[in-house]
Amino acid sequence: LGSTTHWVKFRDSPMKDMIILLTKRNLVNPLTHQLIYYHSQSIRHEFDIRYLILGKALEIAEFFFEDHSRTKGFKNLPQEIKNEFGDKDLGWLYNMSNNRNETRHAVNKSIRKANPNMDSEEYKEFAYLSDLLLNYIVRNEFGLEPIVWSR
């Protein structure tokens, strides 16, 4: 999957974002704090644990969508973020989150069968798009511009 370190070009010093985050950290709601916690924990782990934690973070992320709607949530994303999804949308991301062995639900209870594993492409896309979406939501809650990084 590569390194979690990404080189990007910022208009301002990254320290400016840090100052904003530190200044506003006590002003955001508890769900934002929980989202930040899960997302930061997912970055610290690898393999299935990371995907399980990302699934939990995505569950919280839904509360930040207009009317808690994935369709409206996707529609309201900045175009730069939507472009990264390519032919996928939030429905795909949440399907992976809910219906793959590595994420939140290992078993499909209605048919009493284990959910399938992600293939290598799904594994990469799920991690990248989850990170992208979660970063956008948190940055938006703090009034920061979204960022997109290379895959």
GROMACS .gro file of C-alpha atoms in nm:
model
  151
    1LEU     CA    1   0.000   0.000   0.000
    2GLY     CA    2   0.295   0.234   0.027
    3SER     CA    3   0.390   0.489   0.283
    4THR     CA    4   0.147   0.707   0.475
    5THR     CA    5   0.382   0.998   0.401
    6HIS     CA    6   0.267   1.209   0.108
    7TRP     CA    7   0.445   1.507  -0.045
    8VAL     CA    8   0.204   1.784  -0.140
    9LYS     CA    9   0.232   2.147  -0.240
   10PHE     CA   10   0.059   2.382   0.002
   11ARG     CA   11  -0.026   2.745  -0.056
   12ASP     CA   12   0.052   2.821   0.310
   13SER     CA   13   0.277   2.659   0.562
   14PRO     CA   14   0.132   2.337   0.711
   15MET     CA   15   0.190   2.504   1.048
   16LYS     CA   16  -0.098   2.740   0.970
   17ASP     CA   17  -0.332   2.439   0.958
   18MET     CA   18  -0.183   2.310   1.282
   19ILE     CA   19  -0.248   2.643   1.454
   20ILE     CA   20  -0.610   2.641   1.334
   21LEU     CA   21  -0.655   2.282   1.455
   22LEU     CA   22  -0.508   2.353   1.796
   23THR     CA   23  -0.712   2.670   1.835
   24LYS     CA   24  -1.043   2.508   1.739
   25ARG     CA   25  -0.998   2.158   1.881
   26ASN     CA   26  -1.221   2.223   2.180
   27LEU     CA   27  -1.492   2.386   1.971
   28VAL     CA   28  -1.586   2.085   1.758
   29ASN     CA   29  -1.852   1.836   1.852
   30PRO     CA   30  -1.778   1.498   2.016
   31LEU     CA   31  -1.847   1.309   1.691
   32THR     CA   32  -1.566   1.500   1.523
   33HIS     CA   33  -1.334   1.404   1.808
   34GLN     CA   34  -1.439   1.038   1.771
   35LEU     CA   35  -1.390   1.052   1.394
   36ILE     CA   36  -1.041   1.199   1.441
   37TYR     CA   37  -0.960   0.929   1.697
   38TYR     CA   38  -1.062   0.639   1.471
   39HIS     CA   39  -0.898   0.788   1.165
   40SER     CA   40  -0.571   0.850   1.347
   41GLN     CA   41  -0.581   0.496   1.491
   42SER     CA   42  -0.635   0.352   1.142
   43ILE     CA   43  -0.319   0.525   1.021
   44ARG     CA   44  -0.119   0.369   1.304
   45HIS     CA   45  -0.223   0.015   1.209
   46GLU     CA   46  -0.184  -0.205   0.904
   47PHE     CA   47  -0.382  -0.474   0.729
   48ASP     CA   48  -0.721  -0.585   0.860
   49ILE     CA   49  -0.708  -0.385   1.182
   50ARG     CA   50  -0.672  -0.068   0.978
   51TYR     CA   51  -0.975  -0.159   0.767
   52LEU     CA   52  -1.187  -0.246   1.069
   53ILE     CA   53  -1.110   0.093   1.224
   54LEU     CA   54  -1.173   0.275   0.894
   55GLY     CA   55  -1.516   0.106   0.884
   56LYS     CA   56  -1.595   0.246   1.228
   57ALA     CA   57  -1.481   0.593   1.120
   58LEU     CA   58  -1.698   0.574   0.807
   59GLU     CA   59  -1.998   0.489   1.024
   60ILE     CA   60  -1.944   0.817   1.211
   61ALA     CA   61  -1.876   1.005   0.886
   62GLU     CA   62  -2.235   0.950   0.772
   63PHE     CA   63  -2.355   1.189   1.042
   64PHE     CA   64  -2.174   1.470   0.859
   65PHE     CA   65  -2.364   1.419   0.532
   66GLU     CA   66  -2.668   1.634   0.457
   67ASP     CA   67  -2.972   1.448   0.598
   68HIS     CA   68  -2.726   1.162   0.674
   69SER     CA   69  -2.768   1.069   0.306
   70ARG     CA   70  -2.479   0.912   0.119
   71THR     CA   71  -2.621   1.040  -0.210
   72LYS     CA   72  -2.642   1.398  -0.084
   73GLY     CA   73  -2.309   1.359   0.092
   74PHE     CA   74  -2.138   1.261  -0.233
   75LYS     CA   75  -2.315   1.533  -0.429
   76ASN     CA   76  -2.190   1.796  -0.183
   77LEU     CA   77  -1.824   1.688  -0.194
   78PRO     CA   78  -1.584   1.925  -0.372
   79GLN     CA   79  -1.529   1.823  -0.734
   80GLU     CA   80  -1.162   1.745  -0.666
   81ILE     CA   81  -1.266   1.485  -0.410
   82LYS     CA   82  -1.541   1.338  -0.632
   83ASN     CA   83  -1.292   1.310  -0.919
   84GLU     CA   84  -1.077   1.080  -0.706
   85PHE     CA   85  -1.368   0.837  -0.673
   86GLY     CA   86  -1.368   0.784  -1.051
   87ASP     CA   87  -1.652   0.544  -1.131
   88LYS     CA   88  -1.717   0.478  -0.761
   89ASP     CA   89  -1.927   0.670  -0.508
   90LEU     CA   90  -2.002   0.661  -0.137
   91GLY     CA   91  -2.233   0.365  -0.197
   92TRP     CA   92  -1.933   0.161  -0.312
   93LEU     CA   93  -1.726   0.275  -0.014
   94TYR     CA   94  -1.999   0.183   0.236
   95ASN     CA   95  -2.067  -0.147   0.061
   96MET     CA   96  -1.701  -0.236   0.114
   97SER     CA   97  -1.724  -0.114   0.474
   98ASN     CA   98  -2.026  -0.328   0.552
   99ASN     CA   99  -1.986  -0.632   0.330
  100ARG     CA  100  -1.624  -0.741   0.336
  101ASN     CA  101  -1.451  -0.972   0.577
  102GLU     CA  102  -1.178  -0.720   0.663
  103THR     CA  103  -1.416  -0.445   0.770
  104ARG     CA  104  -1.708  -0.409   1.007
  105HIS     CA  105  -1.915  -0.719   0.931
  106ALA     CA  106  -1.732  -1.047   0.877
  107VAL     CA  107  -2.055  -1.242   0.826
  108ASN     CA  108  -2.369  -1.191   0.622
  109LYS     CA  109  -2.620  -1.301   0.885
  110SER     CA  110  -2.913  -1.332   0.645
  111ILE     CA  111  -2.744  -1.613   0.450
  112ARG     CA  112  -2.515  -1.736   0.731
  113LYS     CA  113  -2.205  -1.701   0.519
  114ALA     CA  114  -1.875  -1.520   0.562
  115ASN     CA  115  -1.845  -1.200   0.366
  116PRO     CA  116  -1.589  -1.215   0.085
  117ASN     CA  117  -1.240  -1.075   0.124
  118MET     CA  118  -1.142  -0.764  -0.065
  119ASP     CA  119  -0.929  -0.818  -0.372
  120SER     CA  120  -0.601  -0.625  -0.395
  121GLU     CA  121  -0.756  -0.337  -0.595
  122GLU     CA  122  -1.049  -0.303  -0.353
  123TYR     CA  123  -0.803  -0.308  -0.064
  124LYS     CA  124  -0.609  -0.011  -0.206
  125GLU     CA  125  -0.916   0.184  -0.318
  126PHE     CA  126  -1.098   0.140   0.011
  127ALA     CA  127  -0.799   0.270   0.209
  128TYR     CA  128  -0.733   0.563  -0.023
  129LEU     CA  129  -1.095   0.676  -0.061
  130SER     CA  130  -1.168   0.632   0.311
  131ASP     CA  131  -0.862   0.841   0.402
  132LEU     CA  132  -0.958   1.103   0.147
  133LEU     CA  133  -1.318   1.130   0.269
  134LEU     CA  134  -1.230   1.130   0.638
  135ASN     CA  135  -0.961   1.394   0.588
  136TYR     CA  136  -1.209   1.607   0.396
  137ILE     CA  137  -1.475   1.583   0.667
  138VAL     CA  138  -1.235   1.670   0.949
  139ARG     CA  139  -1.073   1.955   0.757
  140ASN     CA  140  -1.418   2.087   0.666
  141GLU     CA  141  -1.526   2.080   1.031
  142PHE     CA  142  -1.224   2.294   1.115
  143GLY     CA  143  -1.284   2.533   0.825
  144LEU     CA  144  -0.976   2.413   0.636
  145GLU     CA  145  -0.952   2.363   0.261
  146PRO     CA  146  -0.967   2.005   0.135
  147ILE     CA  147  -0.651   1.836   0.015
  148VAL     CA  148  -0.601   1.560  -0.239
  149TRP     CA  149  -0.278   1.362  -0.259
  150SER     CA  150  -0.132   1.125  -0.514
  151ARG     CA  151  -0.226   0.761  -0.494
   0.00000   0.00000   0.00000
